[in-house]
Short mmCIF file of C-alpha atoms in Angstrom, two decimals:
data_model
loop_
_atom_site.label_atom_id
_atom_site.label_comp_id
_atom_site.label_asym_id
_atom_site.label_seq_id
_atom_site.Cartn_x
_atom_site.Cartn_y
_atom_site.Cartn_z
CA MET A 1 -0.49 10.83 9.87
CA PRO A 2 -3.61 7.22 10.28
CA ALA A 3 -3.36 4.91 7.35
CA THR A 4 -6.38 2.55 6.15
CA GLU A 5 -5.23 -0.52 4.66
CA ILE A 6 -7.14 -0.25 0.85
CA THR A 7 -8.18 -3.16 -1.82
CA VAL A 8 -7.33 -2.04 -4.94
CA THR A 9 -8.19 -3.00 -8.62
CA ALA A 10 -5.53 -2.55 -11.35
CA ALA A 11 -6.72 -0.04 -14.71
CA GLY A 12 -3.33 -0.33 -16.62
CA LYS A 13 -0.80 2.24 -17.16
CA VAL A 14 -0.89 6.04 -17.22
CA ALA A 15 1.80 8.03 -17.91
CA GLY A 16 4.09 4.79 -17.05
CA LEU A 17 2.55 4.48 -14.07
CA ASP A 18 -0.07 2.10 -12.67
CA MET A 19 -3.18 2.91 -12.02
CA LEU A 20 -5.39 1.14 -9.11
CA ILE A 21 -9.04 1.64 -8.32
CA PRO A 22 -10.61 1.33 -5.06
CA THR A 23 -13.37 -1.18 -4.99
CA GLY A 24 -14.53 0.74 -1.66
CA GLN A 25 -13.58 -2.18 1.24
CA GLU A 26 -11.35 -1.04 3.81
CA GLY A 27 -9.12 -3.28 5.72
CA ALA A 28 -6.87 -2.26 8.78
CA TYR A 29 -6.44 0.54 10.02
CA PHE A 30 -2.70 1.92 11.87
CA GLU A 31 -2.02 4.88 13.37
CA HIS A 32 1.11 5.58 11.45
CA ILE A 33 2.66 3.37 7.99
CA GLN A 34 5.36 3.44 10.07
CA ASP A 35 3.50 1.05 12.55
CA TRP A 36 2.71 -2.10 10.31
CA LEU A 37 6.44 -1.77 8.61
CA THR A 38 7.39 -2.05 11.62
CA ALA A 39 5.67 -5.10 12.38
CA LYS A 40 6.97 -6.90 8.76
CA LEU A 41 10.48 -5.87 9.40
CA GLN A 42 10.49 -7.54 12.55
CA ALA A 43 8.51 -10.45 11.37
CA LYS A 44 11.84 -10.66 9.22
CA LYS A 45 9.19 -10.41 5.96
CA ALA A 46 10.96 -8.22 2.61
CA VAL A 47 9.18 -5.23 1.85
CA ARG A 48 9.78 -2.68 -1.29
CA ASP A 49 7.83 0.75 -0.81
CA VAL A 50 6.68 1.45 -4.69
CA SER A 51 4.59 4.31 -4.07
CA THR A 52 6.45 6.10 -6.61
CA GLN A 53 5.21 3.26 -9.34
CA VAL A 54 1.16 3.46 -8.94
CA LEU A 55 -1.67 5.73 -8.81
CA VAL A 56 -4.44 5.28 -6.40
CA LYS A 57 -7.57 7.05 -7.89
CA GLY A 58 -9.40 9.35 -5.72
CA ILE A 59 -7.36 9.61 -3.15
CA LYS A 60 -4.68 12.47 -2.31
CA GLN A 61 -2.23 10.79 -0.33
CA TRP A 62 -1.61 7.02 -0.67
CA ALA A 63 1.31 4.44 0.27
CA ALA A 64 2.17 1.38 -1.56
CA PHE A 65 4.33 -1.64 -0.58
CA GLU A 66 5.33 -4.46 -2.34
CA GLU A 67 5.58 -8.20 -0.12
CA LYS A 68 6.83 -11.13 -1.61
CA ALA A 69 5.03 -14.18 -0.43
CA GLY A 70 6.46 -17.25 -2.29
CA SER A 71 6.97 -17.12 -5.95
CA LYS A 72 4.45 -14.36 -5.83
CA LYS A 73 4.43 -10.24 -5.16
CA THR A 74 1.45 -8.52 -3.24
CA LEU A 75 0.47 -5.11 -3.47
CA ILE A 76 -0.55 -3.97 -0.52
CA VAL A 77 -2.32 -0.01 -0.70
CA PHE A 78 -3.02 2.59 2.41
CA LYS A 79 -5.22 5.75 2.25
CA ILE A 80 -3.66 8.30 4.65
CA THR A 81 -6.00 10.68 5.91
#
């Protein structure tokens, strides 16, 4: 299942979930989401799956991960095709 990293903008909450809207910019492409995840884990970076806590408008399948960078948390979202 190929995955493409996408840029999203937060748009509030819907039914207790964070609503994200894609901005149209696509980033890195991976043959499988596991390729990205394996690279992060081998680099000893803490990554947490938050796919069940977000909704992405207009996309049927997505994967969302939260990565801690210093004191900030970064949200990385992938469109799965």
